[in-house]
Amino acid sequence: MFEKKTWVNRQSEHPARRRLTPTGNDNEFDVARAEGVIMEDGDAFDAETMNDLEKRVAEGFSTLDPADLGADVCVQVYACVKSGTVYELTGSGAVGRCKIPAAWNSGDTWSVNGKAVPAYCGADAVDSDCIVAGRWVLFTFDGQRLDFNGGGGLSSGKLAQATAAESDVLSGKKFYAGNKNLKTGTLALSGSAGTGDVLRGATFYKDDPKSKLTGTLALSGNANAAQVLSGYTFYKDNAKSKQTGTMANNGAVSVTLNPGSSYVVPAGYHNGGGRVRANNVGVSLAGTGYTTGASALNWSTTVSGANALLVIVYGTNMTKVNTPTVSSGTVTKLSDCPWRQYNNDGTYGARQAAFVYAVTGISGNCTIRCTTSNWDWGFGATVYKIA
């Protein structure tokens, strides 16, 4: 840094007075100051003072131009013309400035004193952001490349990291991504859910990005795992707790039963295609007995391989018929059928009846006996085997 010095004038009583002393030669004198009282000696104009000035000036330049570049350390004006797609700079100096003669177009290049050189602005190659027609620009030139003042914004490299597309940005909003071209978003929210469609307490946006809504939907299921098919999942009353069903899938159950048999339906799911069938009932005559003449009925027969028996006892006097007895099973009276014979002369004969019994729960052979409590004409019994 240049060190400034304050110069002081010499001050005396008679600053211009001099004393002349003859030297002994004709018209030759020695001249000496005769200023009278000296108030201020002042700064001498001599070699020491001048050398000190030189020293201070040199030190000032070394601070501003440590590389001793001379004029190159200052900003030099370069001439700039555009010839086709080339900006041609003419001039000298490491630091320069020029006025841009024409608008920048993609693909334009630069030359300095006829030598093609690359040109940059910050981290990027120069473009229309820093090269504008009619504007003055500053640059440095090292003999190999031009570096224009500017940059500091988002570089092309950083913009390349932005991957948003127009469809990712709200409709009408401006943004940059991928390059320095300004883009406009096209994304429009078009949700159709209402608050009742979204879980209670959860927030969402429907068709306005500035209007946050809160759901009110509450799960209130009451199914349990045993009521849902095995392997199928469901939510009951907690949207974050998925449960798995355990109900057995029985599909289509098919069962064939013999008369008198039963089937316990298993718990679980049935697809509606199942069938419970009964084997055909085989009915055959097992025996017939009746009174001959005036005598009481006392007839029996033994039946083997029967699931059940159907017994019909009939007679002319319904009050004299006894309930049949069996060696195996249970006798149940099903019905009685009283009737009277019409004599075709306006009169009716004696009162008659037929009694129907069922024998069930048979185990092994069954002996059945049919009786009446007194004799009468026309008693009889018939037994049918049900296999």
PDB file of N, CA, C and O in Angstrom, residues 258-260 279-286 303-311 334 356-362 383-387:
ATOM      1  N   ASN A 258     -78.816 -93.804   5.576  1.00  0.00           N
ATOM      2  CA  ASN A 258     -79.810 -94.883   5.608  1.00  0.00           C
ATOM      3  C   ASN A 258     -81.007 -94.432   6.429  1.00  0.00           C
ATOM      4  O   ASN A 258     -80.884 -93.532   7.276  1.00  0.00           O
ATOM      5  N   PRO A 259     -82.166 -94.996   6.204  1.00  0.00           N
ATOM      6  CA  PRO A 259     -83.348 -94.638   6.997  1.00  0.00           C
ATOM      7  C   PRO A 259     -83.058 -94.786   8.489  1.00  0.00           C
ATOM      8  O   PRO A 259     -82.444 -95.763   8.919  1.00  0.00           O
ATOM      9  N   GLY A 260     -83.426 -93.769   9.238  1.00  0.00           N
ATOM     10  CA  GLY A 260     -83.217 -93.783  10.675  1.00  0.00           C
ATOM     11  C   GLY A 260     -81.883 -93.223  11.111  1.00  0.00           C
ATOM     12  O   GLY A 260     -81.659 -93.044  12.298  1.00  0.00           O
ATOM     13  N   ASN A 279     -80.870 -93.153   1.354  1.00  0.00           N
ATOM     14  CA  ASN A 279     -81.022 -94.363   0.555  1.00  0.00           C
ATOM     15  C   ASN A 279     -82.503 -94.706   0.409  1.00  0.00           C
ATOM     16  O   ASN A 279     -83.328 -94.399   1.282  1.00  0.00           O
ATOM     17  N   ASN A 280     -82.845 -95.324  -0.704  1.00  0.00           N
ATOM     18  CA  ASN A 280     -84.235 -95.717  -0.932  1.00  0.00           C
ATOM     19  C   ASN A 280     -84.694 -96.692   0.146  1.00  0.00           C
ATOM     20  O   ASN A 280     -83.934 -97.549   0.601  1.00  0.00           O
ATOM     21  N   VAL A 281     -85.926 -96.520   0.556  1.00  0.00           N
ATOM     22  CA  VAL A 281     -86.518 -97.400   1.556  1.00  0.00           C
ATOM     23  C   VAL A 281     -87.035 -98.663   0.861  1.00  0.00           C
ATOM     24  O   VAL A 281     -87.847 -98.576  -0.068  1.00  0.00           O
ATOM     25  N   GLY A 282     -86.521 -99.774   1.315  1.00  0.00           N
ATOM     26  CA  GLY A 282     -87.008-101.041   0.765  1.00  0.00           C
ATOM     27  C   GLY A 282     -88.139-101.604   1.636  1.00  0.00           C
ATOM     28  O   GLY A 282     -87.937-101.871   2.818  1.00  0.00           O
ATOM     29  N   VAL A 283     -89.318-101.745   1.098  1.00  0.00           N
ATOM     30  CA  VAL A 283     -90.496-102.223   1.838  1.00  0.00           C
ATOM     31  C   VAL A 283     -90.897-103.592   1.273  1.00  0.00           C
ATOM     32  O   VAL A 283     -91.058-103.743   0.045  1.00  0.00           O
ATOM     33  N   SER A 284     -91.030-104.570   2.165  1.00  0.00           N
ATOM     34  CA  SER A 284     -91.468-105.920   1.731  1.00  0.00           C
ATOM     35  C   SER A 284     -92.404-106.507   2.787  1.00  0.00           C
ATOM     36  O   SER A 284     -92.327-106.143   3.964  1.00  0.00           O
ATOM     37  N   LEU A 285     -93.244-107.398   2.330  1.00  0.00           N
ATOM     38  CA  LEU A 285     -94.191-108.048   3.238  1.00  0.00           C
ATOM     39  C   LEU A 285     -93.448-109.059   4.089  1.00  0.00           C
ATOM     40  O   LEU A 285     -92.770-109.944   3.581  1.00  0.00           O
ATOM     41  N   ALA A 286     -93.556-108.904   5.409  1.00  0.00           N
ATOM     42  CA  ALA A 286     -92.852-109.805   6.328  1.00  0.00           C
ATOM     43  C   ALA A 286     -93.752-110.939   6.815  1.00  0.00           C
ATOM     44  O   ALA A 286     -93.250-111.988   7.211  1.00  0.00           O
ATOM     45  N   VAL A 303     -88.686-111.150  12.294  1.00  0.00           N
ATOM     46  CA  VAL A 303     -88.151-110.464  11.107  1.00  0.00           C
ATOM     47  C   VAL A 303     -86.671-110.172  11.355  1.00  0.00           C
ATOM     48  O   VAL A 303     -86.284-109.698  12.428  1.00  0.00           O
ATOM     49  N   SER A 304     -85.830-110.429  10.352  1.00  0.00           N
ATOM     50  CA  SER A 304     -84.389-110.148  10.457  1.00  0.00           C
ATOM     51  C   SER A 304     -83.985-109.089   9.422  1.00  0.00           C
ATOM     52  O   SER A 304     -84.592-109.004   8.347  1.00  0.00           O
ATOM     53  N   GLY A 305     -82.923-108.313   9.783  1.00  0.00           N
ATOM     54  CA  GLY A 305     -82.372-107.312   8.849  1.00  0.00           C
ATOM     55  C   GLY A 305     -83.282-106.131   8.588  1.00  0.00           C
ATOM     56  O   GLY A 305     -83.179-105.480   7.537  1.00  0.00           O
ATOM     57  N   ALA A 306     -84.154-105.812   9.526  1.00  0.00           N
ATOM     58  CA  ALA A 306     -85.091-104.701   9.315  1.00  0.00           C
ATOM     59  C   ALA A 306     -84.600-103.457  10.046  1.00  0.00           C
ATOM     60  O   ALA A 306     -84.066-103.539  11.154  1.00  0.00           O
ATOM     61  N   ASN A 307     -84.738-102.288   9.382  1.00  0.00           N
ATOM     62  CA  ASN A 307     -84.484-101.016  10.059  1.00  0.00           C
ATOM     63  C   ASN A 307     -85.711-100.568  10.840  1.00  0.00           C
ATOM     64  O   ASN A 307     -85.600 -99.870  11.842  1.00  0.00           O
ATOM     65  N   ALA A 308     -86.892-100.948  10.310  1.00  0.00           N
ATOM     66  CA  ALA A 308     -88.152-100.592  10.953  1.00  0.00           C
ATOM     67  C   ALA A 308     -89.233-101.528  10.437  1.00  0.00           C
ATOM     68  O   ALA A 308     -89.067-102.218   9.419  1.00  0.00           O
ATOM     69  N   LEU A 309     -90.365-101.562  11.172  1.00  0.00           N
ATOM     70  CA  LEU A 309     -91.515-102.376  10.770  1.00  0.00           C
ATOM     71  C   LEU A 309     -92.767-101.512  10.747  1.00  0.00           C
ATOM     72  O   LEU A 309     -92.894-100.560  11.526  1.00  0.00           O
ATOM     73  N   LEU A 310     -93.643-101.819   9.813  1.00  0.00           N
ATOM     74  CA  LEU A 310     -94.944-101.172   9.756  1.00  0.00           C
ATOM     75  C   LEU A 310     -95.989-102.254   9.989  1.00  0.00           C
ATOM     76  O   LEU A 310     -96.048-103.260   9.251  1.00  0.00           O
ATOM     77  N   VAL A 311     -96.788-102.104  11.013  1.00  0.00           N
ATOM     78  CA  VAL A 311     -97.743-103.143  11.443  1.00  0.00           C
ATOM     79  C   VAL A 311     -99.162-102.600  11.323  1.00  0.00           C
ATOM     80  O   VAL A 311     -99.442-101.482  11.771  1.00  0.00           O
ATOM     81  N   LEU A 334     -99.359 -95.010  15.013  1.00  0.00           N
ATOM     82  CA  LEU A 334     -99.381 -93.925  14.054  1.00  0.00           C
ATOM     83  C   LEU A 334    -100.798 -93.419  13.815  1.00  0.00           C
ATOM     84  O   LEU A 334    -101.014 -92.207  13.752  1.00  0.00           O
ATOM     85  N   VAL A 356    -102.595 -98.707  12.855  1.00  0.00           N
ATOM     86  CA  VAL A 356    -101.282 -98.694  12.193  1.00  0.00           C
ATOM     87  C   VAL A 356    -100.222 -98.361  13.246  1.00  0.00           C
ATOM     88  O   VAL A 356    -100.334 -97.343  13.945  1.00  0.00           O
ATOM     89  N   TYR A 357     -99.201 -99.229  13.335  1.00  0.00           N
ATOM     90  CA  TYR A 357     -98.117 -99.044  14.300  1.00  0.00           C
ATOM     91  C   TYR A 357     -96.778 -99.035  13.553  1.00  0.00           C
ATOM     92  O   TYR A 357     -96.617 -99.697  12.517  1.00  0.00           O
ATOM     93  N   ALA A 358     -95.806 -98.337  14.119  1.00  0.00           N
ATOM     94  CA  ALA A 358     -94.435 -98.344  13.611  1.00  0.00           C
ATOM     95  C   ALA A 358     -93.527 -98.886  14.680  1.00  0.00           C
ATOM     96  O   ALA A 358     -93.684 -98.581  15.866  1.00  0.00           O
ATOM     97  N   VAL A 359     -92.579 -99.721  14.261  1.00  0.00           N
ATOM     98  CA  VAL A 359     -91.578-100.251  15.181  1.00  0.00           C
ATOM     99  C   VAL A 359     -90.225 -99.705  14.720  1.00  0.00           C
ATOM    100  O   VAL A 359     -89.792 -99.965  13.586  1.00  0.00           O
ATOM    101  N   THR A 360     -89.548 -98.953  15.585  1.00  0.00           N
ATOM    102  CA  THR A 360     -88.250 -98.351  15.249  1.00  0.00           C
ATOM    103  C   THR A 360     -87.226 -98.716  16.297  1.00  0.00           C
ATOM    104  O   THR A 360     -87.567 -99.238  17.361  1.00  0.00           O
ATOM    105  N   GLY A 361     -85.947 -98.420  15.995  1.00  0.00           N
ATOM    106  CA  GLY A 361     -84.864 -98.688  16.945  1.00  0.00           C
ATOM    107  C   GLY A 361     -84.577-100.157  17.075  1.00  0.00           C
ATOM    108  O   GLY A 361     -84.170-100.621  18.143  1.00  0.00           O
ATOM    109  N   ILE A 362     -84.789-100.938  15.990  1.00  0.00           N
ATOM    110  CA  ILE A 362     -84.601-102.386  16.034  1.00  0.00           C
ATOM    111  C   ILE A 362     -83.117-102.711  16.050  1.00  0.00           C
ATOM    112  O   ILE A 362     -82.317-102.124  15.327  1.00  0.00           O
ATOM    113  N   VAL A 383     -97.590-107.422   8.645  1.00  0.00           N
ATOM    114  CA  VAL A 383     -96.317-106.788   9.009  1.00  0.00           C
ATOM    115  C   VAL A 383     -95.492-106.545   7.736  1.00  0.00           C
ATOM    116  O   VAL A 383     -95.302-107.468   6.932  1.00  0.00           O
ATOM    117  N   TYR A 384     -95.008-105.295   7.562  1.00  0.00           N
ATOM    118  CA  TYR A 384     -94.145-104.938   6.436  1.00  0.00           C
ATOM    119  C   TYR A 384     -92.734-104.640   6.963  1.00  0.00           C
ATOM    120  O   TYR A 384     -92.558-103.932   7.960  1.00  0.00           O
ATOM    121  N   LYS A 385     -91.755-105.160   6.274  1.00  0.00           N
ATOM    122  CA  LYS A 385     -90.342-104.953   6.643  1.00  0.00           C
ATOM    123  C   LYS A 385     -89.807-103.723   5.864  1.00  0.00           C
ATOM    124  O   LYS A 385     -89.945-103.679   4.639  1.00  0.00           O
ATOM    125  N   ILE A 386     -89.191-102.834   6.584  1.00  0.00           N
ATOM    126  CA  ILE A 386     -88.558-101.662   5.957  1.00  0.00           C
ATOM    127  C   ILE A 386     -87.038-101.820   6.126  1.00  0.00           C
ATOM    128  O   ILE A 386     -86.522-101.761   7.238  1.00  0.00           O
ATOM    129  N   ALA A 387     -86.316-102.032   4.999  1.00  0.00           N
ATOM    130  CA  ALA A 387     -84.886-102.294   5.042  1.00  0.00           C
ATOM    131  C   ALA A 387     -84.104-101.042   4.733  1.00  0.00           C
ATOM    132  O   ALA A 387     -84.592-100.145   4.084  1.00  0.00           O
TER     133      ALA A 387
END
